Short mmCIF file of C-alpha atoms and ligand atoms in Angstrom, two decimals:
data_model
loop_
_atom_site.label_atom_id
_atom_site.label_comp_id
_atom_site.label_asym_id
_atom_site.label_seq_id
_atom_site.Cartn_x
_atom_site.Cartn_y
_atom_site.Cartn_z
CA UNK A 793 -0.14 0.10 -0.01
CA UNK A 794 1.47 3.40 -1.09
CA UNK A 795 0.79 6.86 0.17
CA UNK A 796 -0.52 9.64 -2.39
CA UNK A 797 -1.52 13.42 -2.41
CA UNK A 798 -4.25 14.55 -4.76
CA UNK A 799 -4.24 18.31 -4.91
CA UNK A 800 -7.43 19.78 -6.84
CA UNK A 801 -10.27 17.46 -6.55
CA UNK A 802 -12.24 18.86 -9.36
CA UNK A 803 -13.57 16.08 -11.88
CA UNK A 804 -9.90 14.57 -12.58
CA UNK A 805 -8.72 14.54 -9.33
CA UNK A 806 -11.42 13.04 -7.62
CA UNK A 807 -11.43 10.35 -9.96
CA UNK A 808 -7.74 9.93 -9.53
CA UNK A 809 -7.95 9.82 -5.85
CA UNK A 810 -11.00 7.45 -5.61
CA UNK A 811 -9.56 5.15 -8.01
CA UNK A 812 -6.53 5.15 -5.97
CA UNK A 813 -8.30 4.45 -2.95
CA UNK A 814 -9.92 1.37 -4.86
CA UNK A 815 -6.70 -0.07 -5.35
CA UNK A 816 -6.11 0.05 -1.44
CA UNK A 817 -3.93 3.10 -1.13
CA UNK A 818 -3.79 5.62 1.17
CA UNK A 819 -4.98 9.09 -0.32
CA UNK A 820 -4.96 12.59 1.09
CA UNK A 821 -6.94 15.01 -1.17
CA UNK A 822 -6.46 18.75 -1.00
CA UNK A 823 -8.58 21.08 -2.58
CA UNK A 824 -9.33 25.25 -1.58
CA UNK A 825 -12.77 24.77 -2.32
CA UNK A 826 -14.81 23.51 0.46
CA UNK A 827 -17.65 22.01 -1.44
CA UNK A 828 -15.29 19.63 -3.30
CA UNK A 829 -13.57 18.54 -0.44
CA UNK A 830 -16.89 18.06 1.45
CA UNK A 831 -18.22 15.99 -1.11
CA UNK A 832 -15.22 13.65 -1.17
CA UNK A 833 -14.20 13.15 2.36
CA UNK A 834 -15.56 10.21 3.45
CA UNK A 835 -14.43 8.37 0.94
CA UNK A 836 -10.67 9.17 1.17
CA UNK A 837 -8.30 8.60 3.64
CA UNK A 838 -7.84 12.16 4.86
CA UNK A 839 -9.45 15.32 2.65
CA UNK A 840 -8.25 19.08 3.58
CA UNK A 841 -9.43 22.25 2.63
CA UNK A 842 -6.31 24.07 2.00
CA UNK A 843 -4.49 26.28 -0.39
CA UNK A 844 -1.83 24.28 -2.18
CA UNK A 845 0.42 27.17 -3.20
CA UNK A 846 1.23 27.91 0.85
CA UNK A 847 4.45 25.59 1.34
CA UNK A 848 3.74 25.69 5.37
CA UNK A 849 0.24 24.07 4.55
CA UNK A 850 1.82 21.16 2.35
CA UNK A 851 4.66 20.60 4.87
CA UNK A 852 2.09 20.46 7.87
CA UNK A 853 -0.07 18.03 5.92
CA UNK A 854 3.37 15.81 5.57
CA UNK A 855 2.79 15.82 1.93
CA UNK A 856 6.87 15.23 1.67
CA UNK A 857 6.51 11.61 3.16
CA UNK A 858 4.13 10.63 0.36
CA UNK A 859 5.46 8.15 -2.23
CA UNK A 860 3.86 10.42 -5.09
CA UNK A 861 1.56 13.51 -5.86
CA UNK A 862 -0.83 14.03 -8.48
CA UNK A 863 -1.17 17.82 -9.19
CA UNK A 864 -4.75 18.62 -10.42
CA UNK A 865 -5.43 21.88 -10.60
CA UNK A 866 -6.47 23.09 -13.81
CA UNK A 867 -7.23 26.59 -14.94
CA UNK A 868 -4.90 28.35 -12.41
CA UNK A 869 -1.67 27.57 -14.11
CA UNK A 870 0.03 30.10 -11.61
CA UNK A 871 -1.34 28.08 -8.76
CA UNK A 872 -0.35 24.40 -10.49
CA UNK A 873 3.24 25.81 -10.89
CA UNK A 874 4.18 27.04 -7.59
CA UNK A 875 2.39 23.82 -6.05
CA UNK A 876 4.81 21.78 -8.10
CA UNK A 877 7.68 24.20 -7.04
CA UNK A 878 6.94 23.19 -3.27
CA UNK A 879 6.57 19.88 -3.84
CA UNK A 880 9.99 19.86 -5.03
CA UNK A 881 11.54 21.76 -2.59
CA UNK A 882 9.99 19.41 -0.12
CA UNK A 883 11.77 16.68 -1.95
CA UNK A 884 9.04 15.00 -3.27
CA UNK A 885 10.60 12.61 -6.26
CA UNK A 886 7.67 11.45 -7.79
CA UNK A 887 5.42 14.20 -9.23
CA UNK A 888 2.57 13.92 -11.98
CA UNK A 889 0.57 17.28 -12.97
CA UNK A 890 -2.25 17.84 -15.10
CA UNK A 891 -1.23 20.75 -17.91
CA UNK A 892 -3.96 22.83 -19.39
CA UNK A 893 -1.93 24.30 -22.15
CA UNK A 894 0.88 24.50 -24.10
CA UNK A 895 2.64 26.72 -22.24
CA UNK A 896 1.87 25.10 -19.22
CA UNK A 897 3.18 21.97 -20.37
CA UNK A 898 6.64 23.81 -21.42
CA UNK A 899 6.78 25.05 -17.92
CA UNK A 900 6.50 21.80 -16.27
CA UNK A 901 8.83 20.13 -18.61
CA UNK A 902 11.58 22.62 -17.44
CA UNK A 903 10.38 22.20 -13.83
CA UNK A 904 11.39 18.24 -14.50
CA UNK A 905 7.98 16.73 -13.05
CA UNK A 906 7.81 12.90 -13.72
CA UNK A 907 4.98 12.98 -15.79
CA UNK A 908 2.31 15.54 -17.44
CA UNK A 909 -1.14 14.69 -18.04
CA UNK A 910 -3.34 15.84 -20.89
CA UNK A 911 -6.43 14.54 -19.85
CA UNK A 912 -8.80 15.83 -22.35
CA UNK A 913 -6.38 15.37 -25.14
CA UNK A 914 -5.70 11.55 -23.94
CA UNK A 915 -9.77 10.78 -23.88
CA UNK A 916 -9.79 12.84 -27.14
CA UNK A 917 -7.58 10.26 -28.74
CA UNK A 918 -9.37 7.26 -27.11
CA UNK A 919 -12.81 8.31 -28.00
CA UNK A 920 -11.95 9.00 -31.40
CA UNK A 921 -10.27 5.26 -31.68
CA UNK A 922 -13.20 3.70 -30.35
CA UNK A 923 -15.32 5.51 -32.93
CA UNK A 924 -13.19 4.23 -35.30
CA UNK A 925 -13.16 0.84 -34.29
CA UNK A 926 -16.08 0.21 -31.89
CA UNK A 927 -15.00 -3.51 -31.27
CA UNK A 928 -11.90 -2.24 -29.57
CA UNK A 929 -12.63 -1.77 -26.12
CA UNK A 930 -9.32 -1.38 -24.76
CA UNK A 931 -5.94 -0.98 -26.35
CA UNK A 932 -2.26 -0.33 -25.24
CA UNK A 933 0.46 1.53 -27.48
CA UNK A 934 3.53 -0.39 -27.39
CA UNK A 935 5.45 1.87 -29.37
CA UNK A 936 4.27 4.16 -32.47
CA UNK A 937 2.91 1.37 -34.80
CA UNK A 938 2.55 -1.38 -32.55
CA UNK A 939 -0.36 -2.07 -30.00
CA UNK A 940 -2.05 -4.59 -27.80
CA UNK A 941 -5.96 -4.38 -28.47
CA UNK A 942 -8.75 -5.94 -26.60
CA UNK A 943 -11.51 -6.92 -28.47
CA UNK A 944 -15.07 -8.22 -27.59
CA UNK A 945 -16.87 -10.20 -30.25
CA UNK A 946 -20.16 -9.16 -31.82
CA UNK A 947 -23.47 -11.24 -33.03
CA UNK A 948 -21.51 -11.49 -36.61
CA UNK A 949 -18.49 -13.49 -35.45
CA UNK A 950 -20.76 -15.98 -33.46
CA UNK A 951 -20.66 -19.41 -34.80
CA UNK A 952 -17.06 -18.45 -36.56
CA UNK A 953 -14.06 -20.86 -36.27
CA UNK A 954 -11.40 -19.09 -34.70
CA UNK A 955 -8.77 -19.50 -37.95
CA UNK A 956 -11.38 -17.75 -40.16
CA UNK A 957 -11.39 -14.78 -38.10
CA UNK A 958 -7.45 -14.88 -37.61
CA UNK A 959 -6.20 -16.57 -40.51
CA UNK A 960 -4.06 -14.58 -43.26
CA UNK A 961 -3.68 -11.87 -40.50
CA UNK A 962 -0.31 -11.11 -39.13
CA UNK A 963 -1.41 -10.62 -35.54
CA UNK A 964 -1.02 -12.62 -32.51
CA UNK A 965 -3.81 -13.67 -29.91
CA UNK A 966 -2.39 -13.27 -26.49
CA UNK A 967 -5.78 -14.59 -24.81
CA UNK A 968 -9.50 -15.68 -25.48
CA UNK A 969 -11.65 -15.13 -22.54
CA UNK A 970 -15.35 -16.45 -22.28
CA UNK A 971 -16.98 -15.94 -19.05
CA UNK A 972 -14.83 -16.38 -16.33
CA UNK A 973 -12.38 -18.73 -18.48
CA UNK A 974 -9.15 -17.49 -19.84
CA UNK A 975 -7.33 -19.70 -22.67
CA UNK A 976 -3.77 -18.46 -23.34
CA UNK A 977 -3.64 -21.53 -26.07
CA UNK A 978 -6.42 -21.29 -28.65
CA UNK A 979 -7.73 -24.28 -30.81
CA UNK A 980 -7.80 -23.03 -34.50
CA UNK A 981 -11.17 -25.09 -34.55
CA UNK A 982 -12.75 -23.09 -31.67
CA UNK A 983 -15.87 -21.78 -32.45
CA UNK A 984 -16.36 -18.29 -31.27
CA UNK A 985 -19.34 -16.66 -29.50
CA UNK A 986 -20.84 -13.24 -29.25
CA UNK A 987 -19.21 -11.32 -26.18
CA UNK A 988 -16.05 -13.39 -26.34
CA UNK A 989 -12.78 -11.41 -25.47
CA UNK A 990 -9.61 -11.57 -27.59
CA UNK A 991 -6.42 -9.81 -26.62
CA UNK A 992 -4.46 -9.56 -29.70
CA UNK A 993 -0.67 -8.08 -30.25
CA UNK A 994 0.37 -6.58 -33.32
CA UNK A 995 1.47 -3.51 -35.95
CA UNK A 996 -1.32 -1.21 -36.73
CA UNK A 997 -2.01 -2.43 -40.50
CA UNK A 998 -2.55 -6.09 -39.78
CA UNK A 999 -4.89 -4.71 -36.80
CA UNK A 1000 -6.80 -2.65 -39.40
CA UNK A 1001 -6.93 -5.15 -41.82
CA UNK A 1002 -8.51 -7.65 -38.90
CA UNK A 1003 -10.88 -4.60 -38.14
CA UNK A 1004 -12.52 -5.04 -41.48
CA UNK A 1005 -13.99 -8.30 -40.22
CA UNK A 1006 -15.97 -6.37 -37.66
CA UNK A 1007 -17.34 -3.64 -40.11
CA UNK A 1008 -20.60 -5.73 -40.62
CA UNK A 1009 -21.99 -4.12 -37.18
P1 ATP B 530 -11.45 19.35 -13.71
O1 ATP B 530 -11.37 19.03 -15.18
O2 ATP B 530 -10.52 18.24 -12.89
O3 ATP B 530 -12.84 19.47 -12.78
P2 ATP B 530 -10.04 21.64 -13.95
O4 ATP B 530 -9.08 21.40 -15.17
O5 ATP B 530 -11.10 22.73 -14.74
O6 ATP B 530 -10.76 20.53 -13.30
P3 ATP B 530 -10.14 23.40 -12.12
O7 ATP B 530 -11.30 23.13 -11.52
O8 ATP B 530 -9.52 24.81 -12.57
O9 ATP B 530 -9.19 22.77 -13.15
O10 ATP B 530 -8.78 23.01 -11.00
C1 ATP B 530 -9.39 21.71 -10.02
C2 ATP B 530 -9.19 21.77 -8.74
O11 ATP B 530 -8.17 22.46 -8.08
C3 ATP B 530 -10.86 22.95 -8.42
O12 ATP B 530 -11.27 21.90 -7.63
C4 ATP B 530 -9.91 24.07 -7.60
O13 ATP B 530 -10.74 24.43 -6.44
C5 ATP B 530 -8.55 23.23 -7.21
N1 ATP B 530 -7.65 24.43 -7.07
C6 ATP B 530 -7.41 25.23 -7.79
N2 ATP B 530 -6.70 26.01 -7.02
C7 ATP B 530 -6.13 25.72 -6.12
C8 ATP B 530 -5.27 25.74 -4.96
N3 ATP B 530 -4.38 27.12 -4.88
N4 ATP B 530 -5.15 25.05 -3.62
C9 ATP B 530 -5.90 23.81 -3.90
N5 ATP B 530 -7.09 23.69 -4.73
C10 ATP B 530 -6.83 24.33 -6.03
#
C-alpha cells in the first residue's frame, strides 16, 4: 500500500483519488474549495480544505512523506506551478501534473516533473479510436506502430471458427476469454461466441485489416 497526495479535487483529481482508494492506497486529497472537499471526504483517507500554493500548509500535511503527488489544478496555471515548486523543494520525487495548455506543459517540462498528463487530449484520442474501431474496448500502445488490443466479439462473429477470423492476419492472439475462463493457447477450430474477448498484439496495418472483419455491425 502506498501513500498518495491528490491536489485539486475537480472531476479529474477526484477520479484519480477515488480510483487509488479502490486500489487500496492511502490518499490525502487537498482542495481550496470546501464544497469539493466535503463531497469526497468520506471516501478518502484524509481530505483537507487548503491552499496548495502555501508551502507551510503542504509541510504541515506531511506531503513530503507521500510516495507520489498528483497536481490536478487545471485553470489556475500559476497555482499549479507554485504547488509543483513547493513539492520539489520539499524533496518529493514523483510528481504527476495535469497540464492545461502548451505553455503550462513547457514550464512543467523545465521544472522536471515525473509525468505531464493531458486528460482531455488523451480522452479525445481514445474516443476517436473507439468511434473508428467500435469493437476495440481497450488498447495499449507499445510503440508508434505497435499495439495490444482488447476486442469484444459481436453477433457477426458468433459461430465463426477462430482460424476464419485470424488466418492470414499477422497478429498474434495473446488470450481468449469467455465468461470467467481464460485460454492462452487457442484451438484454431474453436467456435467463437458473441461477447468472447480476444486480446491481440500486432502492427497497426494488420490490426486494421482484422478490424474489417468487424465492419458488418
Ligand atoms: P477538472 O477538469 O478536473 O474538473 P479543471 O481542469 O477545470 O478541473 P479547475 O477546476 O480549475 O481545473 O481545478 C481543479 C481543482 O483544483 C478545483 O476543485 C479547484 O478548487 C482546485 N484548486 C485550484 N487552485 C487551488 C489551490 N491553490 N489549492 C488547492 N486547490 C486548488
